[in-house]
Amino acid sequence: DAGVTQSPTHLIKTRGQQVTLRCSPKSGHDTVSWYQQALGQGPQFIFQYYEEEERQRGNFPDRFSGHQFPNYSSELNVNALLLGDSALYLCASSSEGRGNQPQHFGDGTRLSIL
Amino acid sequence: QKEVEQNSGPLSVPEGAIASLNCTYSDRVSQSFFWYRQYSGKSPELIMSIYSNGDKEDGRFTAQLNKASQYVSLLIRDSQPSDSATYLCAVRYGSSNTGKLIFGQGTTLQVKP
């Protein structure tokens, strides 16, 4: 039973560039949430996707956008990268129809901005 | 933004002792609470979830929830050096079963042999 998978593992970009991060949810899960975790901090919610639509959004600028595909996988796009975007980006999946369920995290993508 | 607060530590305990980790939250409507363990450089790993007032035990771990006091705790019995990690308290915002998680900044636990 595959867990949540994210790619790439590490990424180095320069300021102003754009980046796309990918996530495949755990088998049987249909909801994907993205979080940003800066060093020494807890994860911060970016947004959540369900049925290919953004359902909730945290306090992040429009430079952060996403997409969910029919197979429930998801992408996180960040435009006009800033030094402050350097962080661990975490994808978490859960199942909408299974009542009160926790979110399970992937291994994350570590993004470094030079 | 609702707030979840944890003491950042480090909390240092000797091997075999009980480690007690605490968390307070501000959203009275929240119904779901989680503890994640995060090793350095790794992603958070779910270790406990709790939805009702009282205690929930799983092996060496016990989660305690007091909604009236808006307080969640995690007890680790017979602490081992392998328990050394950052423990993140997470609260599901609002009453939804699928809402976003709000995390505390985490408590670093050090278990000394």
Short mmCIF file of C-alpha atoms in Angstrom, two decimals:
data_model
loop_
_atom_site.label_atom_id
_atom_site.label_comp_id
_atom_site.label_asym_id
_atom_site.label_seq_id
_atom_site.Cartn_x
_atom_site.Cartn_y
_atom_site.Cartn_z
CA ASP A 1 0.00 0.00 0.00
CA ALA A 2 1.87 3.06 -1.26
CA GLY A 3 1.88 6.05 1.01
CA VAL A 4 1.96 9.68 -0.01
CA THR A 5 4.71 10.28 -2.57
CA GLN A 6 6.24 13.63 -3.45
CA SER A 7 8.69 14.72 -6.11
CA PRO A 8 11.28 15.97 -6.40
CA THR A 9 13.02 15.38 -3.07
CA HIS A 10 15.21 18.44 -3.31
CA LEU A 11 15.17 21.46 -5.57
CA ILE A 12 17.39 24.49 -5.91
CA LYS A 13 16.08 27.60 -7.66
CA THR A 14 17.01 31.25 -7.92
CA ARG A 15 14.92 34.27 -7.07
CA GLY A 16 12.25 35.09 -9.63
CA GLN A 17 12.02 31.56 -11.03
CA GLN A 18 8.98 29.35 -10.95
CA VAL A 19 8.68 25.86 -9.48
CA THR A 20 6.24 22.95 -9.64
CA LEU A 21 6.05 20.32 -6.92
CA ARG A 22 4.12 17.09 -7.30
CA CYS A 23 2.21 14.82 -4.95
CA SER A 24 0.44 11.47 -5.27
CA PRO A 25 -1.92 10.73 -2.38
CA LYS A 26 -2.08 7.51 -0.42
CA SER A 27 -4.16 4.81 -2.10
CA GLY A 28 -7.84 5.38 -1.35
CA HIS A 29 -7.39 9.05 -0.45
CA ASP A 30 -9.05 11.80 -2.46
CA THR A 31 -8.15 14.99 -0.62
CA VAL A 32 -4.74 16.66 -0.82
CA SER A 33 -3.45 19.42 1.42
CA TRP A 34 -0.21 21.35 1.02
CA TYR A 35 1.87 22.80 3.84
CA GLN A 36 5.01 24.91 4.05
CA GLN A 37 7.42 24.27 6.90
CA ALA A 38 10.17 26.78 7.55
CA LEU A 39 13.16 25.74 9.62
CA GLY A 40 12.29 25.47 13.30
CA GLN A 41 8.59 26.06 12.75
CA GLY A 42 5.50 23.92 12.50
CA PRO A 43 3.91 23.34 9.08
CA GLN A 44 1.68 26.11 7.78
CA PHE A 45 -1.37 25.32 5.69
CA ILE A 46 -1.22 26.56 2.09
CA PHE A 47 -4.36 25.07 0.53
CA GLN A 48 -6.46 21.95 0.15
CA TYR A 49 -7.83 20.30 -2.97
CA TYR A 50 -10.85 18.04 -3.30
CA GLU A 51 -12.71 17.05 -6.46
CA GLU A 52 -10.16 19.01 -8.50
CA GLU A 53 -11.06 22.27 -6.78
CA GLU A 54 -9.35 24.41 -4.17
CA ARG A 55 -11.54 24.02 -1.12
CA GLN A 56 -9.62 25.93 1.54
CA ARG A 57 -6.74 28.35 1.42
CA GLY A 58 -4.35 29.60 4.05
CA ASN A 59 -2.69 32.97 4.29
CA PHE A 60 -0.44 32.65 1.25
CA PRO A 61 -0.16 35.05 -1.71
CA ASP A 62 -1.49 34.32 -5.17
CA ARG A 63 2.03 33.34 -6.25
CA PHE A 64 1.11 30.00 -4.71
CA SER A 65 -1.31 28.05 -6.85
CA GLY A 66 -2.25 24.46 -7.27
CA HIS A 67 -4.09 21.86 -9.20
CA GLN A 68 -5.65 18.47 -8.60
CA PHE A 69 -6.00 15.91 -11.35
CA PRO A 70 -8.76 13.31 -11.88
CA ASN A 71 -6.52 10.63 -10.36
CA TYR A 72 -6.35 12.78 -7.17
CA SER A 73 -2.68 13.66 -7.61
CA SER A 74 -1.80 17.30 -7.13
CA GLU A 75 0.70 19.98 -8.05
CA LEU A 76 1.85 23.04 -6.15
CA ASN A 77 3.14 25.92 -8.26
CA VAL A 78 5.06 28.87 -6.90
CA ASN A 79 5.84 31.84 -9.15
CA ALA A 80 8.32 34.68 -8.73
CA LEU A 81 10.27 32.83 -6.07
CA LEU A 82 11.56 34.78 -3.09
CA LEU A 83 14.34 33.88 -0.67
CA GLY A 84 11.66 33.45 1.99
CA ASP A 85 10.08 30.62 0.01
CA SER A 86 12.94 28.36 1.04
CA ALA A 87 11.28 25.65 3.11
CA LEU A 88 10.16 22.04 3.28
CA TYR A 89 6.95 21.65 1.30
CA LEU A 90 4.72 18.89 2.57
CA CYS A 91 1.80 17.18 0.93
CA ALA A 92 -0.77 15.40 3.06
CA SER A 93 -3.66 13.23 1.95
CA SER A 94 -6.88 12.12 3.56
CA SER A 95 -10.20 10.61 2.61
CA GLU A 96 -13.30 12.77 2.46
CA GLY A 97 -15.78 9.97 2.92
CA ARG A 98 -14.28 8.15 5.89
CA GLY A 99 -15.37 10.36 8.72
CA ASN A 100 -12.88 11.95 11.04
CA GLN A 101 -9.52 10.90 9.64
CA PRO A 102 -6.00 12.20 10.15
CA GLN A 103 -3.83 13.50 7.36
CA HIS A 104 -0.83 11.47 6.29
CA PHE A 105 2.27 13.26 5.06
CA GLY A 106 4.68 12.52 2.28
CA ASP A 107 8.44 12.87 2.70
CA GLY A 108 8.34 16.44 1.44
CA THR A 109 10.24 18.51 -1.09
CA ARG A 110 13.02 20.67 0.25
CA LEU A 111 13.15 23.86 -1.79
CA SER A 112 16.17 26.13 -1.57
CA ILE A 113 16.14 29.58 -3.15
CA LEU A 114 19.50 31.20 -3.95
CA GLN B 1 -5.70 32.36 12.16
CA LYS B 2 -6.38 30.13 15.15
CA GLU B 3 -3.49 29.46 17.41
CA VAL B 4 -1.88 26.32 18.73
CA GLU B 5 0.83 26.76 21.32
CA GLN B 6 3.58 24.45 22.46
CA ASN B 7 6.68 24.96 24.54
CA SER B 8 9.55 24.69 22.06
CA GLY B 9 11.84 23.04 24.62
CA PRO B 10 14.13 21.27 24.50
CA LEU B 11 12.57 18.89 26.99
CA SER B 12 15.25 16.59 28.32
CA VAL B 13 14.40 13.35 30.12
CA PRO B 14 16.50 10.33 31.11
CA GLU B 15 15.97 7.00 29.41
CA GLY B 16 13.09 5.10 30.98
CA ALA B 17 11.36 8.20 32.34
CA ILE B 18 7.96 9.60 31.37
CA ALA B 19 8.03 12.50 28.93
CA SER B 20 5.09 14.90 29.12
CA LEU B 21 4.37 17.19 26.18
CA ASN B 22 1.70 19.86 26.33
CA CYS B 23 -0.34 21.88 23.86
CA THR B 24 -3.04 24.53 24.17
CA TYR B 25 -5.36 25.73 21.44
CA SER B 26 -7.66 28.69 21.03
CA ASP B 27 -10.46 27.46 18.72
CA ARG B 28 -13.30 26.16 20.92
CA VAL B 29 -15.05 24.60 17.93
CA SER B 30 -12.18 22.24 17.05
CA GLN B 31 -13.00 18.55 17.46
CA SER B 32 -9.92 16.71 16.20
CA PHE B 33 -6.43 16.69 17.64
CA PHE B 34 -3.27 14.99 16.50
CA TRP B 35 0.28 14.40 17.61
CA TYR B 36 2.97 14.02 14.97
CA ARG B 37 6.59 13.06 15.50
CA GLN B 38 9.21 14.62 13.25
CA TYR B 39 12.80 13.50 13.15
CA SER B 40 15.37 16.02 11.97
CA GLY B 41 15.21 16.41 8.21
CA LYS B 42 12.20 14.14 7.88
CA SER B 43 8.46 14.68 7.44
CA PRO B 44 5.87 14.51 10.25
CA GLU B 45 4.67 11.03 11.19
CA LEU B 46 1.28 10.58 12.85
CA ILE B 47 1.54 8.89 16.24
CA MET B 48 -1.77 9.69 17.93
CA SER B 49 -5.18 11.11 17.17
CA ILE B 50 -7.82 11.98 19.76
CA TYR B 51 -11.34 13.26 19.32
CA SER B 52 -13.05 12.86 22.72
CA ASN B 53 -12.31 14.16 26.19
CA GLY B 54 -10.20 11.85 28.29
CA ASP B 55 -7.26 9.58 27.67
CA LYS B 56 -6.35 7.44 24.69
CA GLU B 57 -3.56 4.93 24.99
CA ASP B 58 -1.51 3.27 22.26
CA GLY B 59 1.49 1.31 23.44
CA ARG B 60 3.87 3.64 25.28
CA PHE B 61 1.92 6.71 24.15
CA THR B 62 -1.08 8.29 25.89
CA ALA B 63 -2.90 11.31 24.53
CA GLN B 64 -5.05 13.37 26.86
CA LEU B 65 -7.71 15.85 25.80
CA ASN B 66 -9.57 18.42 27.88
CA LYS B 67 -11.83 20.49 25.63
CA ALA B 68 -13.09 22.67 28.48
CA SER B 69 -9.52 23.78 29.20
CA GLN B 70 -8.55 23.63 25.50
CA TYR B 71 -5.59 21.48 26.36
CA VAL B 72 -4.03 18.42 24.74
CA SER B 73 -1.08 16.46 26.06
CA LEU B 74 1.06 13.51 25.06
CA LEU B 75 2.71 11.21 27.55
CA ILE B 76 5.52 8.90 26.49
CA ARG B 77 6.24 6.17 29.01
CA ASP B 78 9.58 4.36 29.24
CA SER B 79 11.21 6.97 27.01
CA GLN B 80 13.90 5.67 24.67
CA PRO B 81 16.72 7.53 22.90
CA SER B 82 14.89 6.75 19.65
CA ASP B 83 12.01 8.93 20.90
CA SER B 84 14.29 11.98 20.57
CA ALA B 85 12.53 14.12 17.99
CA THR B 86 10.28 17.14 17.60
CA TYR B 87 6.66 16.52 18.55
CA LEU B 88 4.07 18.57 16.72
CA CYS B 89 0.61 19.17 18.10
CA ALA B 90 -1.99 19.71 15.37
CA VAL B 91 -5.57 20.87 15.68
CA ARG B 92 -8.11 20.51 12.92
CA TYR B 93 -9.64 23.94 12.46
CA GLY B 94 -13.37 24.16 13.02
CA SER B 95 -15.85 21.31 13.28
CA SER B 96 -15.25 19.81 9.83
CA ASN B 97 -13.84 16.31 9.43
CA THR B 98 -11.61 17.49 6.62
CA GLY B 99 -10.51 20.96 7.61
CA LYS B 100 -6.98 22.29 7.58
CA LEU B 101 -4.58 21.44 10.36
CA ILE B 102 -3.11 24.17 12.50
CA PHE B 103 0.23 23.18 13.99
CA GLY B 104 2.14 24.34 16.99
CA GLN B 105 5.81 25.09 16.53
CA GLY B 106 6.73 21.75 18.06
CA THR B 107 8.48 20.60 21.22
CA THR B 108 11.94 19.10 20.91
CA LEU B 109 12.37 16.04 23.11
CA GLN B 110 15.81 14.75 24.07
CA VAL B 111 16.01 11.35 25.76
CA LYS B 112 19.40 10.83 27.33
CA PRO B 113 20.82 7.30 27.74
#
